[in-house]
Amino acid sequence: MTSRLAQQWGFSIIIGLLLVSTLMAWRIQESFSEESVQIHRRFVQGQDTLNNLRRSLWTIGVNLRDYYLDPEETFPQFLRRTEKLESDAGRHLTELRGISKHPKQVHQLAGSFEELFGQARLATTKESSPELRLAFIQTEIVPRRDKASRLLREIEAANHSSLTDSEYLLRATRTGAAQRLLALLAACLFAGVLVAFFSIRHAEMLEAEAARRYHEVLGAKQQLEDLSNRLMDVQEEERTRLSRELHDEIVQNLAVMKMEIVQAQMLSAQRLPEAREILARARRIADDTVRSVRDISLLLRPPLLDDLGLVPALQWQAEEFTQRTGVPCKLDDQNLSDDLPDAVKTCVYRVTQEALRNCEKHSGASSVCVTVCQTSAGLEVVVEDNGEGFSDLQRKPASLGVLGMKERAYSLGGTLEAGNRAEGGAYIRLALPLSLAVADKIPLGAYV
């Protein structure tokens, strides 16, 4: 099983346990809340019933006393009130049988009420003196009423005891359910700790692997940069060597050949007209060859850059661009120092050369301006024209011309930006730092 699959299973188990514990907690709360309400409802209903019975108990005595003492009270009126009380008491006793957990005491209470109502009806049917009626109430009615009252108190005490027992049982059941819920939550916590441990361990392994690969990529990037710098170094060295060889060997040989042709042409002027024509043609070829080789030498590595400095080299480049294309190219140098590092001079010259080459090939401009400005922060070079501007393809990072210029800028810790001007045309902006800290870190390959 893979670590990813194990994590998925672990999180699934945790989620499942959380869902089960949540459902269990909801059921515990729901069931115990309902049971608590039922217990309270039964107790309140029992108390109401007992109070109603207690009220009926005392009302029968009051009605009997009123019947004896009130001369206007008739037997039918007393009988109707007594029957209504008996009916209410019977209904309350029926309710009490349904909710009470003490049927024996309820049965005794029902018998006491039956005897009490029976004696009350019997007392009203006898014609006797007030003394005998009072004695009948004291001997027959009051003891039965006291007995019923005592039974009511016993049932009430039993109801309170049942309430206490129900509450205790509810608490015990709830405690057991809470313990089961806590056990489930403990299992969930244990599973969560395990999953967290393995997840953190897996994340640390992934982080270590990512760091290792990141360092590998950094190393490969550094190797590529070193290789790029070395390639530019070799390229510039090769250009310098070719330029010197062209200038020192081929140009000199062509110049000697030209002198020999001129001498031969002078010697053969009177005798061989045909040879003079051939030698004239050879002289023109030699002149063209010398000029082409000199141009190639200047393009490969202009001696002006090494001998006279950056500004003359850029000035020659602007003039050569104008002669070659017929497009005016203006050079504007501001506060440019003469002791710039060779790597910076080479980078500025090559970027300007490539920018003018792009302008010649793609822009169709009628004027070009090269601005070189040096400040305390660094050196900035801007080449701009009024042509068609860059296309999306030319501005892509993979464009070789722009990519080569950016590589040169990055090798010196600088930046290069290429884009279109708002008023029309294109621009290339090169920014190079000139601090000593940066200059001391210029790689070998930057001097190309």
PDB file of N, CA and C in Angstrom, residues 192-263:
ATOM      1  N   GLY A 192      -6.394  10.039  14.603  1.00  0.00           N
ATOM      2  CA  GLY A 192      -5.935  11.327  14.095  1.00  0.00           C
ATOM      3  C   GLY A 192      -4.460  11.562  14.371  1.00  0.00           C
ATOM      4  N   VAL A 193      -3.999  11.162  15.577  1.00  0.00           N
ATOM      5  CA  VAL A 193      -2.578  11.314  15.904  1.00  0.00           C
ATOM      6  C   VAL A 193      -1.727  10.456  14.981  1.00  0.00           C
ATOM      7  N   LEU A 194      -2.173   9.208  14.746  1.00  0.00           N
ATOM      8  CA  LEU A 194      -1.417   8.339  13.841  1.00  0.00           C
ATOM      9  C   LEU A 194      -1.347   8.926  12.435  1.00  0.00           C
ATOM     10  N   VAL A 195      -2.516   9.342  11.938  1.00  0.00           N
ATOM     11  CA  VAL A 195      -2.534   9.903  10.578  1.00  0.00           C
ATOM     12  C   VAL A 195      -1.695  11.175  10.511  1.00  0.00           C
ATOM     13  N   ALA A 196      -1.792  12.014  11.551  1.00  0.00           N
ATOM     14  CA  ALA A 196      -0.989  13.235  11.563  1.00  0.00           C
ATOM     15  C   ALA A 196       0.503  12.913  11.591  1.00  0.00           C
ATOM     16  N   PHE A 197       0.870  11.912  12.399  1.00  0.00           N
ATOM     17  CA  PHE A 197       2.283  11.534  12.473  1.00  0.00           C
ATOM     18  C   PHE A 197       2.802  11.072  11.116  1.00  0.00           C
ATOM     19  N   PHE A 198       2.062  10.141  10.495  1.00  0.00           N
ATOM     20  CA  PHE A 198       2.511   9.635   9.201  1.00  0.00           C
ATOM     21  C   PHE A 198       2.426  10.715   8.124  1.00  0.00           C
ATOM     22  N   SER A 199       1.424  11.612   8.231  1.00  0.00           N
ATOM     23  CA  SER A 199       1.325  12.694   7.244  1.00  0.00           C
ATOM     24  C   SER A 199       2.504  13.645   7.369  1.00  0.00           C
ATOM     25  N   ILE A 200       2.844  14.005   8.622  1.00  0.00           N
ATOM     26  CA  ILE A 200       3.994  14.896   8.822  1.00  0.00           C
ATOM     27  C   ILE A 200       5.274  14.226   8.351  1.00  0.00           C
ATOM     28  N   ARG A 201       5.397  12.941   8.667  1.00  0.00           N
ATOM     29  CA  ARG A 201       6.595  12.212   8.213  1.00  0.00           C
ATOM     30  C   ARG A 201       6.659  12.164   6.695  1.00  0.00           C
ATOM     31  N   HIS A 202       5.497  11.896   6.072  1.00  0.00           N
ATOM     32  CA  HIS A 202       5.474  11.862   4.611  1.00  0.00           C
ATOM     33  C   HIS A 202       5.758  13.240   4.035  1.00  0.00           C
ATOM     34  N   ALA A 203       5.205  14.285   4.664  1.00  0.00           N
ATOM     35  CA  ALA A 203       5.464  15.644   4.180  1.00  0.00           C
ATOM     36  C   ALA A 203       6.944  16.004   4.319  1.00  0.00           C
ATOM     37  N   GLU A 204       7.561  15.584   5.446  1.00  0.00           N
ATOM     38  CA  GLU A 204       8.990  15.853   5.611  1.00  0.00           C
ATOM     39  C   GLU A 204       9.803  15.131   4.545  1.00  0.00           C
ATOM     40  N   MET A 205       9.411  13.881   4.237  1.00  0.00           N
ATOM     41  CA  MET A 205      10.120  13.158   3.184  1.00  0.00           C
ATOM     42  C   MET A 205       9.962  13.860   1.832  1.00  0.00           C
ATOM     43  N   LEU A 206       8.724  14.298   1.553  1.00  0.00           N
ATOM     44  CA  LEU A 206       8.505  15.016   0.292  1.00  0.00           C
ATOM     45  C   LEU A 206       9.281  16.330   0.275  1.00  0.00           C
ATOM     46  N   GLU A 207       9.312  17.013   1.435  1.00  0.00           N
ATOM     47  CA  GLU A 207      10.053  18.270   1.496  1.00  0.00           C
ATOM     48  C   GLU A 207      11.542  18.039   1.283  1.00  0.00           C
ATOM     49  N   ALA A 208      12.068  16.965   1.909  1.00  0.00           N
ATOM     50  CA  ALA A 208      13.481  16.647   1.714  1.00  0.00           C
ATOM     51  C   ALA A 208      13.769  16.298   0.253  1.00  0.00           C
ATOM     52  N   GLU A 209      12.852  15.522  -0.343  1.00  0.00           N
ATOM     53  CA  GLU A 209      13.031  15.169  -1.755  1.00  0.00           C
ATOM     54  C   GLU A 209      12.953  16.409  -2.636  1.00  0.00           C
ATOM     55  N   ALA A 210      11.985  17.297  -2.323  1.00  0.00           N
ATOM     56  CA  ALA A 210      11.864  18.534  -3.109  1.00  0.00           C
ATOM     57  C   ALA A 210      13.106  19.408  -2.947  1.00  0.00           C
ATOM     58  N   ALA A 211      13.639  19.478  -1.699  1.00  0.00           N
ATOM     59  CA  ALA A 211      14.848  20.272  -1.489  1.00  0.00           C
ATOM     60  C   ALA A 211      16.034  19.685  -2.245  1.00  0.00           C
ATOM     61  N   ARG A 212      16.118  18.339  -2.212  1.00  0.00           N
ATOM     62  CA  ARG A 212      17.216  17.693  -2.941  1.00  0.00           C
ATOM     63  C   ARG A 212      17.120  17.984  -4.440  1.00  0.00           C
ATOM     64  N   ARG A 213      15.918  17.839  -4.969  1.00  0.00           N
ATOM     65  CA  ARG A 213      15.753  18.106  -6.400  1.00  0.00           C
ATOM     66  C   ARG A 213      15.954  19.583  -6.717  1.00  0.00           C
ATOM     67  N   TYR A 214      15.543  20.449  -5.771  1.00  0.00           N
ATOM     68  CA  TYR A 214      15.743  21.880  -6.000  1.00  0.00           C
ATOM     69  C   TYR A 214      17.238  22.201  -6.078  1.00  0.00           C
ATOM     70  N   HIS A 215      17.997  21.603  -5.170  1.00  0.00           N
ATOM     71  CA  HIS A 215      19.441  21.833  -5.216  1.00  0.00           C
ATOM     72  C   HIS A 215      20.055  21.233  -6.486  1.00  0.00           C
ATOM     73  N   GLU A 216      19.515  20.098  -6.911  1.00  0.00           N
ATOM     74  CA  GLU A 216      19.998  19.535  -8.163  1.00  0.00           C
ATOM     75  C   GLU A 216      19.709  20.478  -9.333  1.00  0.00           C
ATOM     76  N   VAL A 217      18.488  21.051  -9.335  1.00  0.00           N
ATOM     77  CA  VAL A 217      18.139  21.989 -10.412  1.00  0.00           C
ATOM     78  C   VAL A 217      19.025  23.228 -10.346  1.00  0.00           C
ATOM     79  N   LEU A 218      19.261  23.724  -9.088  1.00  0.00           N
ATOM     80  CA  LEU A 218      20.143  24.876  -8.955  1.00  0.00           C
ATOM     81  C   LEU A 218      21.544  24.566  -9.467  1.00  0.00           C
ATOM     82  N   GLY A 219      22.041  23.337  -9.107  1.00  0.00           N
ATOM     83  CA  GLY A 219      23.355  22.958  -9.600  1.00  0.00           C
ATOM     84  C   GLY A 219      23.401  22.862 -11.111  1.00  0.00           C
ATOM     85  N   ALA A 220      22.335  22.253 -11.674  1.00  0.00           N
ATOM     86  CA  ALA A 220      22.289  22.143 -13.135  1.00  0.00           C
ATOM     87  C   ALA A 220      22.195  23.530 -13.780  1.00  0.00           C
ATOM     88  N   LYS A 221      21.404  24.417 -13.145  1.00  0.00           N
ATOM     89  CA  LYS A 221      21.291  25.778 -13.677  1.00  0.00           C
ATOM     90  C   LYS A 221      22.636  26.496 -13.631  1.00  0.00           C
ATOM     91  N   GLN A 222      23.341  26.312 -12.499  1.00  0.00           N
ATOM     92  CA  GLN A 222      24.650  26.949 -12.394  1.00  0.00           C
ATOM     93  C   GLN A 222      25.620  26.388 -13.423  1.00  0.00           C
ATOM     94  N   GLN A 223      25.540  25.069 -13.639  1.00  0.00           N
ATOM     95  CA  GLN A 223      26.398  24.463 -14.652  1.00  0.00           C
ATOM     96  C   GLN A 223      26.077  24.996 -16.040  1.00  0.00           C
ATOM     97  N   LEU A 224      24.756  25.153 -16.315  1.00  0.00           N
ATOM     98  CA  LEU A 224      24.379  25.711 -17.614  1.00  0.00           C
ATOM     99  C   LEU A 224      24.857  27.152 -17.767  1.00  0.00           C
ATOM    100  N   GLU A 225      24.738  27.925 -16.665  1.00  0.00           N
ATOM    101  CA  GLU A 225      25.234  29.298 -16.739  1.00  0.00           C
ATOM    102  C   GLU A 225      26.737  29.334 -16.960  1.00  0.00           C
ATOM    103  N   ASP A 226      27.453  28.455 -16.233  1.00  0.00           N
ATOM    104  CA  ASP A 226      28.901  28.397 -16.440  1.00  0.00           C
ATOM    105  C   ASP A 226      29.233  27.990 -17.866  1.00  0.00           C
ATOM    106  N   LEU A 227      28.468  27.012 -18.366  1.00  0.00           N
ATOM    107  CA  LEU A 227      28.711  26.576 -19.738  1.00  0.00           C
ATOM    108  C   LEU A 227      28.412  27.693 -20.730  1.00  0.00           C
ATOM    109  N   SER A 228      27.299  28.420 -20.483  1.00  0.00           N
ATOM    110  CA  SER A 228      26.962  29.530 -21.370  1.00  0.00           C
ATOM    111  C   SER A 228      28.036  30.602 -21.340  1.00  0.00           C
ATOM    112  N   ASN A 229      28.506  30.921 -20.121  1.00  0.00           N
ATOM    113  CA  ASN A 229      29.574  31.920 -20.015  1.00  0.00           C
ATOM    114  C   ASN A 229      30.852  31.445 -20.702  1.00  0.00           C
ATOM    115  N   ARG A 230      31.151  30.164 -20.529  1.00  0.00           N
ATOM    116  CA  ARG A 230      32.360  29.641 -21.164  1.00  0.00           C
ATOM    117  C   ARG A 230      32.232  29.655 -22.679  1.00  0.00           C
ATOM    118  N   LEU A 231      31.022  29.310 -23.164  1.00  0.00           N
ATOM    119  CA  LEU A 231      30.811  29.341 -24.611  1.00  0.00           C
ATOM    120  C   LEU A 231      30.964  30.753 -25.156  1.00  0.00           C
ATOM    121  N   MET A 232      30.400  31.739 -24.439  1.00  0.00           N
ATOM    122  CA  MET A 232      30.563  33.127 -24.897  1.00  0.00           C
ATOM    123  C   MET A 232      32.019  33.553 -24.821  1.00  0.00           C
ATOM    124  N   ASP A 233      32.738  33.060 -23.790  1.00  0.00           N
ATOM    125  CA  ASP A 233      34.149  33.376 -23.672  1.00  0.00           C
ATOM    126  C   ASP A 233      34.942  32.807 -24.841  1.00  0.00           C
ATOM    127  N   VAL A 234      34.643  31.538 -25.133  1.00  0.00           N
ATOM    128  CA  VAL A 234      35.337  30.901 -26.259  1.00  0.00           C
ATOM    129  C   VAL A 234      34.976  31.593 -27.567  1.00  0.00           C
ATOM    130  N   GLN A 235      33.683  31.951 -27.685  1.00  0.00           N
ATOM    131  CA  GLN A 235      33.261  32.628 -28.913  1.00  0.00           C
ATOM    132  C   GLN A 235      33.974  33.958 -29.096  1.00  0.00           C
ATOM    133  N   GLU A 236      34.081  34.714 -28.025  1.00  0.00           N
ATOM    134  CA  GLU A 236      34.735  36.015 -28.145  1.00  0.00           C
ATOM    135  C   GLU A 236      36.240  35.870 -28.400  1.00  0.00           C
ATOM    136  N   GLU A 237      36.835  34.879 -27.727  1.00  0.00           N
ATOM    137  CA  GLU A 237      38.247  34.628 -27.983  1.00  0.00           C
ATOM    138  C   GLU A 237      38.482  34.247 -29.440  1.00  0.00           C
ATOM    139  N   GLU A 238      37.558  33.406 -29.952  1.00  0.00           N
ATOM    140  CA  GLU A 238      37.683  32.993 -31.349  1.00  0.00           C
ATOM    141  C   GLU A 238      37.490  34.183 -32.284  1.00  0.00           C
ATOM    142  N   ARG A 239      36.525  35.027 -31.934  1.00  0.00           N
ATOM    143  CA  ARG A 239      36.322  36.218 -32.759  1.00  0.00           C
ATOM    144  C   ARG A 239      37.555  37.127 -32.730  1.00  0.00           C
ATOM    145  N   THR A 240      38.115  37.298 -31.534  1.00  0.00           N
ATOM    146  CA  THR A 240      39.316  38.140 -31.433  1.00  0.00           C
ATOM    147  C   THR A 240      40.468  37.565 -32.240  1.00  0.00           C
ATOM    148  N   ARG A 241      40.638  36.242 -32.120  1.00  0.00           N
ATOM    149  CA  ARG A 241      41.729  35.609 -32.875  1.00  0.00           C
ATOM    150  C   ARG A 241      41.515  35.726 -34.375  1.00  0.00           C
ATOM    151  N   LEU A 242      40.252  35.493 -34.820  1.00  0.00           N
ATOM    152  CA  LEU A 242      39.970  35.618 -36.245  1.00  0.00           C
ATOM    153  C   LEU A 242      40.148  37.052 -36.718  1.00  0.00           C
ATOM    154  N   SER A 243      39.713  37.996 -35.876  1.00  0.00           N
ATOM    155  CA  SER A 243      39.869  39.401 -36.260  1.00  0.00           C
ATOM    156  C   SER A 243      41.331  39.764 -36.422  1.00  0.00           C
ATOM    157  N   ARG A 244      42.161  39.312 -35.489  1.00  0.00           N
ATOM    158  CA  ARG A 244      43.576  39.622 -35.577  1.00  0.00           C
ATOM    159  C   ARG A 244      44.232  38.939 -36.781  1.00  0.00           C
ATOM    160  N   GLU A 245      43.821  37.676 -36.991  1.00  0.00           N
ATOM    161  CA  GLU A 245      44.409  36.979 -38.128  1.00  0.00           C
ATOM    162  C   GLU A 245      43.994  37.617 -39.438  1.00  0.00           C
ATOM    163  N   LEU A 246      42.701  38.012 -39.511  1.00  0.00           N
ATOM    164  CA  LEU A 246      42.255  38.683 -40.733  1.00  0.00           C
ATOM    165  C   LEU A 246      42.990  39.992 -40.934  1.00  0.00           C
ATOM    166  N   HIS A 247      43.164  40.704 -39.827  1.00  0.00           N
ATOM    167  CA  HIS A 247      43.811  42.010 -39.953  1.00  0.00           C
ATOM    168  C   HIS A 247      45.324  41.885 -40.159  1.00  0.00           C
ATOM    169  N   ASP A 248      45.927  40.963 -39.380  1.00  0.00           N
ATOM    170  CA  ASP A 248      47.384  40.894 -39.414  1.00  0.00           C
ATOM    171  C   ASP A 248      47.910  40.070 -40.582  1.00  0.00           C
ATOM    172  N   GLU A 249      47.180  39.056 -41.003  1.00  0.00           N
ATOM    173  CA  GLU A 249      47.693  38.172 -42.035  1.00  0.00           C
ATOM    174  C   GLU A 249      47.049  38.444 -43.388  1.00  0.00           C
ATOM    175  N   ILE A 250      45.727  38.232 -43.455  1.00  0.00           N
ATOM    176  CA  ILE A 250      45.055  38.277 -44.755  1.00  0.00           C
ATOM    177  C   ILE A 250      45.038  39.692 -45.305  1.00  0.00           C
ATOM    178  N   VAL A 251      44.743  40.671 -44.471  1.00  0.00           N
ATOM    179  CA  VAL A 251      44.685  42.044 -44.947  1.00  0.00           C
ATOM    180  C   VAL A 251      46.071  42.496 -45.425  1.00  0.00           C
ATOM    181  N   GLN A 252      47.092  42.154 -44.645  1.00  0.00           N
ATOM    182  CA  GLN A 252      48.440  42.538 -45.056  1.00  0.00           C
ATOM    183  C   GLN A 252      48.846  41.841 -46.359  1.00  0.00           C
ATOM    184  N   ASN A 253      48.508  40.562 -46.457  1.00  0.00           N
ATOM    185  CA  ASN A 253      48.841  39.843 -47.689  1.00  0.00           C
ATOM    186  C   ASN A 253      48.114  40.439 -48.885  1.00  0.00           C
ATOM    187  N   LEU A 254      46.857  40.807 -48.675  1.00  0.00           N
ATOM    188  CA  LEU A 254      46.106  41.421 -49.763  1.00  0.00           C
ATOM    189  C   LEU A 254      46.686  42.788 -50.117  1.00  0.00           C
ATOM    190  N   ALA A 255      47.145  43.508 -49.102  1.00  0.00           N
ATOM    191  CA  ALA A 255      47.750  44.805 -49.376  1.00  0.00           C
ATOM    192  C   ALA A 255      49.051  44.650 -50.191  1.00  0.00           C
ATOM    193  N   VAL A 256      49.858  43.644 -49.809  1.00  0.00           N
ATOM    194  CA  VAL A 256      51.084  43.371 -50.576  1.00  0.00           C
ATOM    195  C   VAL A 256      50.740  42.984 -52.008  1.00  0.00           C
ATOM    196  N   MET A 257      49.683  42.131 -52.121  1.00  0.00           N
ATOM    197  CA  MET A 257      49.281  41.722 -53.465  1.00  0.00           C
ATOM    198  C   MET A 257      48.819  42.922 -54.274  1.00  0.00           C
ATOM    199  N   LYS A 258      48.130  43.838 -53.634  1.00  0.00           N
ATOM    200  CA  LYS A 258      47.676  45.042 -54.323  1.00  0.00           C
ATOM    201  C   LYS A 258      48.873  45.874 -54.798  1.00  0.00           C
ATOM    202  N   MET A 259      49.907  45.999 -53.918  1.00  0.00           N
ATOM    203  CA  MET A 259      51.095  46.763 -54.309  1.00  0.00           C
ATOM    204  C   MET A 259      51.816  46.103 -55.476  1.00  0.00           C
ATOM    205  N   GLU A 260      51.875  44.780 -55.431  1.00  0.00           N
ATOM    206  CA  GLU A 260      52.521  44.071 -56.528  1.00  0.00           C
ATOM    207  C   GLU A 260      51.733  44.274 -57.831  1.00  0.00           C
ATOM    208  N   ILE A 261      50.413  44.244 -57.725  1.00  0.00           N
ATOM    209  CA  ILE A 261      49.596  44.434 -58.929  1.00  0.00           C
ATOM    210  C   ILE A 261      49.782  45.832 -59.471  1.00  0.00           C
ATOM    211  N   VAL A 262      49.873  46.823 -58.582  1.00  0.00           N
ATOM    212  CA  VAL A 262      50.089  48.213 -59.025  1.00  0.00           C
ATOM    213  C   VAL A 262      51.443  48.339 -59.724  1.00  0.00           C
ATOM    214  N   GLN A 263      52.480  47.698 -59.156  1.00  0.00           N
ATOM    215  CA  GLN A 263      53.798  47.771 -59.761  1.00  0.00           C
ATOM    216  C   GLN A 263      53.823  47.088 -61.121  1.00  0.00           C
TER     217      GLN A 263
END
